[in-house]
Tab-separated table of C-alpha atoms in Angstrom:
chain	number	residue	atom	x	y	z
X	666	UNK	CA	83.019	103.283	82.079
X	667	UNK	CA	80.753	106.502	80.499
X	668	UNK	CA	77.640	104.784	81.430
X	669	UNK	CA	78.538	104.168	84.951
X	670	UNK	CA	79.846	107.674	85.480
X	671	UNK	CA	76.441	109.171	84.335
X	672	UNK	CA	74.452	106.587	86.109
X	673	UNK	CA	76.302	108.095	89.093
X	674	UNK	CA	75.812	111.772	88.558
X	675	UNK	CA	72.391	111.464	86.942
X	676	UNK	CA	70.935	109.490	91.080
X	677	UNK	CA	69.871	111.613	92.917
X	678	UNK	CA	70.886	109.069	95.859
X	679	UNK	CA	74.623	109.358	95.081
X	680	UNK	CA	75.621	112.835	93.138
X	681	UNK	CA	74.919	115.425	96.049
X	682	UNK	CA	77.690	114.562	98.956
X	683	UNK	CA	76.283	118.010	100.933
X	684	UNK	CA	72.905	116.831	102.563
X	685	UNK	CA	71.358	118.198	105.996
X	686	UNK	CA	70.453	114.620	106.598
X	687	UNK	CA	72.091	112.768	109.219
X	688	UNK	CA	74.370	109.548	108.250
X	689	UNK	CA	72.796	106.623	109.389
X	690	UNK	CA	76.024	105.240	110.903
X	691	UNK	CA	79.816	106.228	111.151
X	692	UNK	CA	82.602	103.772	110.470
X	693	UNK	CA	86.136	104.100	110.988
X	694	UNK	CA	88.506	101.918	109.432
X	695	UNK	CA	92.728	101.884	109.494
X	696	UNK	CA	95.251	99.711	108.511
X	697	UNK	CA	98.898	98.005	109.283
X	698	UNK	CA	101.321	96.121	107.421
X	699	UNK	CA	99.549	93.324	108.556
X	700	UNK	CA	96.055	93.427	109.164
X	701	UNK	CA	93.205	95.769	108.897
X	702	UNK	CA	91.071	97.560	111.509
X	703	UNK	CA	87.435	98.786	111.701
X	704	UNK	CA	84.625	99.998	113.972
X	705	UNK	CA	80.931	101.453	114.191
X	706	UNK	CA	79.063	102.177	117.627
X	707	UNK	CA	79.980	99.624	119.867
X	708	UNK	CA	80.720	96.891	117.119
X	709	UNK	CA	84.494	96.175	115.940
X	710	UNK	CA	86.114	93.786	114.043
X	711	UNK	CA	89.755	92.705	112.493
X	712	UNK	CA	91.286	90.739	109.702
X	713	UNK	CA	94.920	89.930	108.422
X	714	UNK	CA	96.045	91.087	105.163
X	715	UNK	CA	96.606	87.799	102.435
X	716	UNK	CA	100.255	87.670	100.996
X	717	UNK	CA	99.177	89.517	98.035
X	718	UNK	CA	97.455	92.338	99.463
X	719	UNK	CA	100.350	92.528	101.279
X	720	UNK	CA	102.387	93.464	98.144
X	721	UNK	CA	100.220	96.467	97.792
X	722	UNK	CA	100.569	100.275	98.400
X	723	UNK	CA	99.144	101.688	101.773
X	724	UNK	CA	96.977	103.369	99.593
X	725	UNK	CA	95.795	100.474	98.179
X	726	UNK	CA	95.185	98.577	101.445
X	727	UNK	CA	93.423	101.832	102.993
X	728	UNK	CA	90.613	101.480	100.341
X	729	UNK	CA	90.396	97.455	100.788
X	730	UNK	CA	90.116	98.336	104.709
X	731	UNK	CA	87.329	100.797	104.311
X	732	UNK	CA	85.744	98.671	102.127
X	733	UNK	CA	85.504	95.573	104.282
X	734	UNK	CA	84.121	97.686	107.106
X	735	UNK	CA	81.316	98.878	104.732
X	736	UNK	CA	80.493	95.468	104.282
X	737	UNK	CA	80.824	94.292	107.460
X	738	UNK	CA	78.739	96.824	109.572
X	739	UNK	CA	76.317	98.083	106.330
X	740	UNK	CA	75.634	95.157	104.944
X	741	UNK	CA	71.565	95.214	105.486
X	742	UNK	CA	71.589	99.043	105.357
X	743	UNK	CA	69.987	100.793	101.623
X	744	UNK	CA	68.363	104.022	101.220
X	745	UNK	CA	70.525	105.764	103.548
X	746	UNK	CA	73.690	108.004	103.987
X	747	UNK	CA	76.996	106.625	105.644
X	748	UNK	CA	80.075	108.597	106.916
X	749	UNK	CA	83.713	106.787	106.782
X	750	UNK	CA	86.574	108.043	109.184
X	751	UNK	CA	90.029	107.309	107.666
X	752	UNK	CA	93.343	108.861	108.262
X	753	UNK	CA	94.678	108.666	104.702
X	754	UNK	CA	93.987	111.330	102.596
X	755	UNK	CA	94.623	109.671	99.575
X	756	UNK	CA	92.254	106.758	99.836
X	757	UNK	CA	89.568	109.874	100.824
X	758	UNK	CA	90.019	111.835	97.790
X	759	UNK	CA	89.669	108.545	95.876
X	760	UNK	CA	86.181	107.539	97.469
X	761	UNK	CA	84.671	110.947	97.549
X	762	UNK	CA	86.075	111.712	93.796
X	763	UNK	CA	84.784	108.241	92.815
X	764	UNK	CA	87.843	107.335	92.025
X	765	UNK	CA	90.769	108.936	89.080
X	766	UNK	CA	92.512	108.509	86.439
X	767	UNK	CA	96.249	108.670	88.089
X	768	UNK	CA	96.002	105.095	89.674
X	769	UNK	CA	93.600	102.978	88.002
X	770	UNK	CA	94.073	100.533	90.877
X	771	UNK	CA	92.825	102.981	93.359
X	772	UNK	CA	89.990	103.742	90.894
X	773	UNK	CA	89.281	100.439	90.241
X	774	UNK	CA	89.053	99.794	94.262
X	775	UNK	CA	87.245	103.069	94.974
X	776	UNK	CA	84.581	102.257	91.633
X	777	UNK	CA	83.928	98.755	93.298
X	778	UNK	CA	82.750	100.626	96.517
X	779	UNK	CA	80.955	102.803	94.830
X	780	UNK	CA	78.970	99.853	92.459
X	781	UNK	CA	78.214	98.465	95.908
X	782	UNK	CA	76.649	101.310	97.572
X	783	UNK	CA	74.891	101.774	93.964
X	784	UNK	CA	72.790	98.945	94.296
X	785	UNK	CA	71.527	99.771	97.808
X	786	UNK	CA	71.324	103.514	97.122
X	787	UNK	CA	73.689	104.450	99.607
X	788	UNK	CA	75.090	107.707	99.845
X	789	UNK	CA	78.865	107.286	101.135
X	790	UNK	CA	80.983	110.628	102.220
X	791	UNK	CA	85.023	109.974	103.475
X	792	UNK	CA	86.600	112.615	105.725
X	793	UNK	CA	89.692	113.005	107.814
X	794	UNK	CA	90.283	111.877	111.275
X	795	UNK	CA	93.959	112.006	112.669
X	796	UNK	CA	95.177	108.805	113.258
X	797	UNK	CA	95.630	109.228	116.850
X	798	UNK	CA	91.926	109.866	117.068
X	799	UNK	CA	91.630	107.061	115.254
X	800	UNK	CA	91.842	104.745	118.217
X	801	UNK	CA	89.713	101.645	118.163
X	802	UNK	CA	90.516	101.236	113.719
X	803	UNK	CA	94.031	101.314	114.962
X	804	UNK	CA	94.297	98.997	117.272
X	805	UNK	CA	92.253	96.511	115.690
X	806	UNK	CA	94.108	96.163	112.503
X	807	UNK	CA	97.302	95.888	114.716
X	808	UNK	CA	96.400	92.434	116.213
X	809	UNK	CA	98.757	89.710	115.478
X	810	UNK	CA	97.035	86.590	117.542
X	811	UNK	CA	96.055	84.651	114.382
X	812	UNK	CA	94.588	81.814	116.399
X	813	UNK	CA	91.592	81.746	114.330
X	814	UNK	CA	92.863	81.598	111.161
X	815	UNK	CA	93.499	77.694	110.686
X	816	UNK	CA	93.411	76.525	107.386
X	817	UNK	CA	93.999	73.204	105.210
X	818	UNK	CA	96.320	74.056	102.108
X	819	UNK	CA	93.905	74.373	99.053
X	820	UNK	CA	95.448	71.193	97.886
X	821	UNK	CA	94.794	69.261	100.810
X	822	UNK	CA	91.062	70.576	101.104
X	823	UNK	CA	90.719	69.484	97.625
X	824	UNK	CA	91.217	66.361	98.547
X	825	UNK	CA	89.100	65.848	101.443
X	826	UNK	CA	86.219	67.242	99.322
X	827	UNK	CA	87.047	65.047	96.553
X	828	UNK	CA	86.483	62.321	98.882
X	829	UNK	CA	83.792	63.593	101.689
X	830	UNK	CA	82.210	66.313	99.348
X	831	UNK	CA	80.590	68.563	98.489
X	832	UNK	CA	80.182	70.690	101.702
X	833	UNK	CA	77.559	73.653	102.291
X	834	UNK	CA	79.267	75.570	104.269
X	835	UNK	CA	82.397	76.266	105.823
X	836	UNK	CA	82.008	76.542	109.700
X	837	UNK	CA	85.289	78.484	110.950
X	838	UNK	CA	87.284	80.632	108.783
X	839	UNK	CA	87.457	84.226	107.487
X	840	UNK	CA	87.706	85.759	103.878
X	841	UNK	CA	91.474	84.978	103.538
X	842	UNK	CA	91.111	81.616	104.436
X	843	UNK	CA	87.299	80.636	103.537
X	844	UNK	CA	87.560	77.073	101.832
X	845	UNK	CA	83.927	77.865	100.213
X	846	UNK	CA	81.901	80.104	99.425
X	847	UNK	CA	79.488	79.750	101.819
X	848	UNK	CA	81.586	80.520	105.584
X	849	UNK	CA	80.939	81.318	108.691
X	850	UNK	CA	83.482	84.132	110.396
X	851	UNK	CA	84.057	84.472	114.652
X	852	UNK	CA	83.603	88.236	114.162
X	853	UNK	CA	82.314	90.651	111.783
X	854	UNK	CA	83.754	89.961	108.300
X	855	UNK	CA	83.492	91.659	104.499
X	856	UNK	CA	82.226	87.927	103.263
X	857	UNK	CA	80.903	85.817	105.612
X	858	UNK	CA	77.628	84.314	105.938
X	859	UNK	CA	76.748	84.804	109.273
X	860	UNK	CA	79.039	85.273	112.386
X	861	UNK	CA	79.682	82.870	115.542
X	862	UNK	CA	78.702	79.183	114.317
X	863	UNK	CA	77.853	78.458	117.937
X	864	UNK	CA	74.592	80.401	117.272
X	865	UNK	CA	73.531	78.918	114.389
X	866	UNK	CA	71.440	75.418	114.271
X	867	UNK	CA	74.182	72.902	112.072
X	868	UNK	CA	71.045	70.255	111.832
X	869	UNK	CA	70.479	70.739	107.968
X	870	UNK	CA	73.940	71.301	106.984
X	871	UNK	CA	76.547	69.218	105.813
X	872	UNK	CA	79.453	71.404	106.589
X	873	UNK	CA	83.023	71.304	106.750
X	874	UNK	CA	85.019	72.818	109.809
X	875	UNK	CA	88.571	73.680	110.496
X	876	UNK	CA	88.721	74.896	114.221
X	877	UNK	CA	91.197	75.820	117.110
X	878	UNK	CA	92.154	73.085	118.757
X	879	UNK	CA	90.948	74.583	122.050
X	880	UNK	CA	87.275	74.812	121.111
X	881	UNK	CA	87.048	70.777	119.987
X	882	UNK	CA	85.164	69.450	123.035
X	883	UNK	CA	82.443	72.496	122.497
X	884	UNK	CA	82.287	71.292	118.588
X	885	UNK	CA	81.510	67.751	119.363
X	886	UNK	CA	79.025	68.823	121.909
X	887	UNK	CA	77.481	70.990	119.111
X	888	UNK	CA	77.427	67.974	116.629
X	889	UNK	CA	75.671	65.316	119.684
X	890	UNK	CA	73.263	68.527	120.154
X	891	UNK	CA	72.434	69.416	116.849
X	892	UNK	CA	72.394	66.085	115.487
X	893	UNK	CA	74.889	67.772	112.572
X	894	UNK	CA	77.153	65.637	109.663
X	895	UNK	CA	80.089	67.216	108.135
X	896	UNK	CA	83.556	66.395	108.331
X	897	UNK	CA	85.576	68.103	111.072
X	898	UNK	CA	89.773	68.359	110.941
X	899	UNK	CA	91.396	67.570	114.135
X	900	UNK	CA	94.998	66.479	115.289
X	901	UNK	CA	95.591	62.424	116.025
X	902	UNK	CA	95.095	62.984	119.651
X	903	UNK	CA	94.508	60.193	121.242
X	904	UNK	CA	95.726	61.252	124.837
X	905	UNK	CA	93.021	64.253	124.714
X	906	UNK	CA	89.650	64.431	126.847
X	907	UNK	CA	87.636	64.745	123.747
X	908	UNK	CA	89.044	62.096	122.063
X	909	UNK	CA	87.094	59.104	123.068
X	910	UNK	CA	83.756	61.439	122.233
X	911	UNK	CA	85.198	62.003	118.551
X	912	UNK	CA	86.105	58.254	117.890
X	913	UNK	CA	82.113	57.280	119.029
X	914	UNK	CA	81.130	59.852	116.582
X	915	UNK	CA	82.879	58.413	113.529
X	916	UNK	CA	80.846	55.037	114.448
């Protein structure tokens, strides 16, 4: 713990938080009981809390939301300052302090942002904005349509990779629900891959894919297009449009 409290006061890149510099972007994050919120320029994004995050403080979740917004709209960025706009004083204090020794669970949240911006010498600064400033954040994390979050039970994907595995990459899903390690997210998310796997070329990988049901027509298209293998989950659905086009490709 020393040694990473002196590597952080010792860089120059971190230790001063008063620069005349401009930040190189501004991101606003917020939270609800469940989901999270976040937004930079024109760019937002959303996710839903798991059921153990959901067991934690506001605090707690506050720090976890302005974390995954650093990581989804800084990921590329290095050498550069960034400004976060959060309405929770407490989570503030915690990233601008680099953390304390009254919740280590806070610290331990507000260190791992810190280790991150470390490594790509970013310079990271918290301040207030009232919450009903804090429009776009808000509203985000307040979005209940979890349409996109289908998922297999971890048992059952277990056993379809037992079987049809391994997979490279998991085509639809989002950090809560990610089946690998390797995913691809519908909107900007803390751990995915890339975003939108309609823009990506599915030729060279053998993937895995857990859609909507309302976007299987424009998946088998992809596959005929691409010339892709993996192992897609749909319903038994033999009245559907698609369905004669998803028997032909299981020939």
């Amino acid at each position: 713990d020393f040694d990473w409290w002196l590597r952080i006061f010792s860089n120059v890149h971190q230790f001063n938080v008063i620069h005349s510099s401009p930040y190189e972007c501004e991101i606003f994050s917020d939270v609800s009981l469940t989901g999270w919120g976040a937004s930079c320029g024109m760019q937002r994004t959303h996710g839903w809390w798991s059921i153990e995050d959901r067991a934690l403080h506001i605090n707690a979740l506050e720090l976890k939301a302005a974390f995954h917004a650093l990581k989804c709209f800084a990921l590329h960025l290095h050498d550069c300052r960034i400004l976060l706009r959060i309405d929770n004083t407490t989570a503030i204090s915690y990233i601008n302090r680099f953390g304390s020794v009254q919740y280590p669970l806070l610290s331990d949240l507000a260190r791992d942002m810190w280790k991150w911006c470390e490594k790509r010498h970013i310079l990271l600064f918290a301040s207030y904005i009232a919450s009903i400033d804090n429009v776009i954040a808000d509203a985000e994390s307040r979005i209940s349509d979890t349409n996109t979050e289908w998922s297999l039970s971890e048992q059952a994907f277990r056993a379809v990779e037992g079987v049809f595995g391994p997979f490279d990459i998991d085509l639809f899903a989002s950090i809560i629900n990610a089946k690998l390690d390797l995913y691809v997210s519908w909107f900007p998310d803390p751990g995915s891959w890339a975003i939108d796997a309609f823009t990506l070329s599915w030729q060279s990988l053998y993937f895995y894919a857990f859609p909507p049901f309302i976007i299987i027509p424009r998946i088998l298209r992809k596959i005929i297009d691409d010339e892709a293998t993996g192992v897609l989950i749909v319903p038994w659905w033999p009245s559907q449009s698609w369905f004669p086009m998803f028997t032909c490709l299981l020939q």
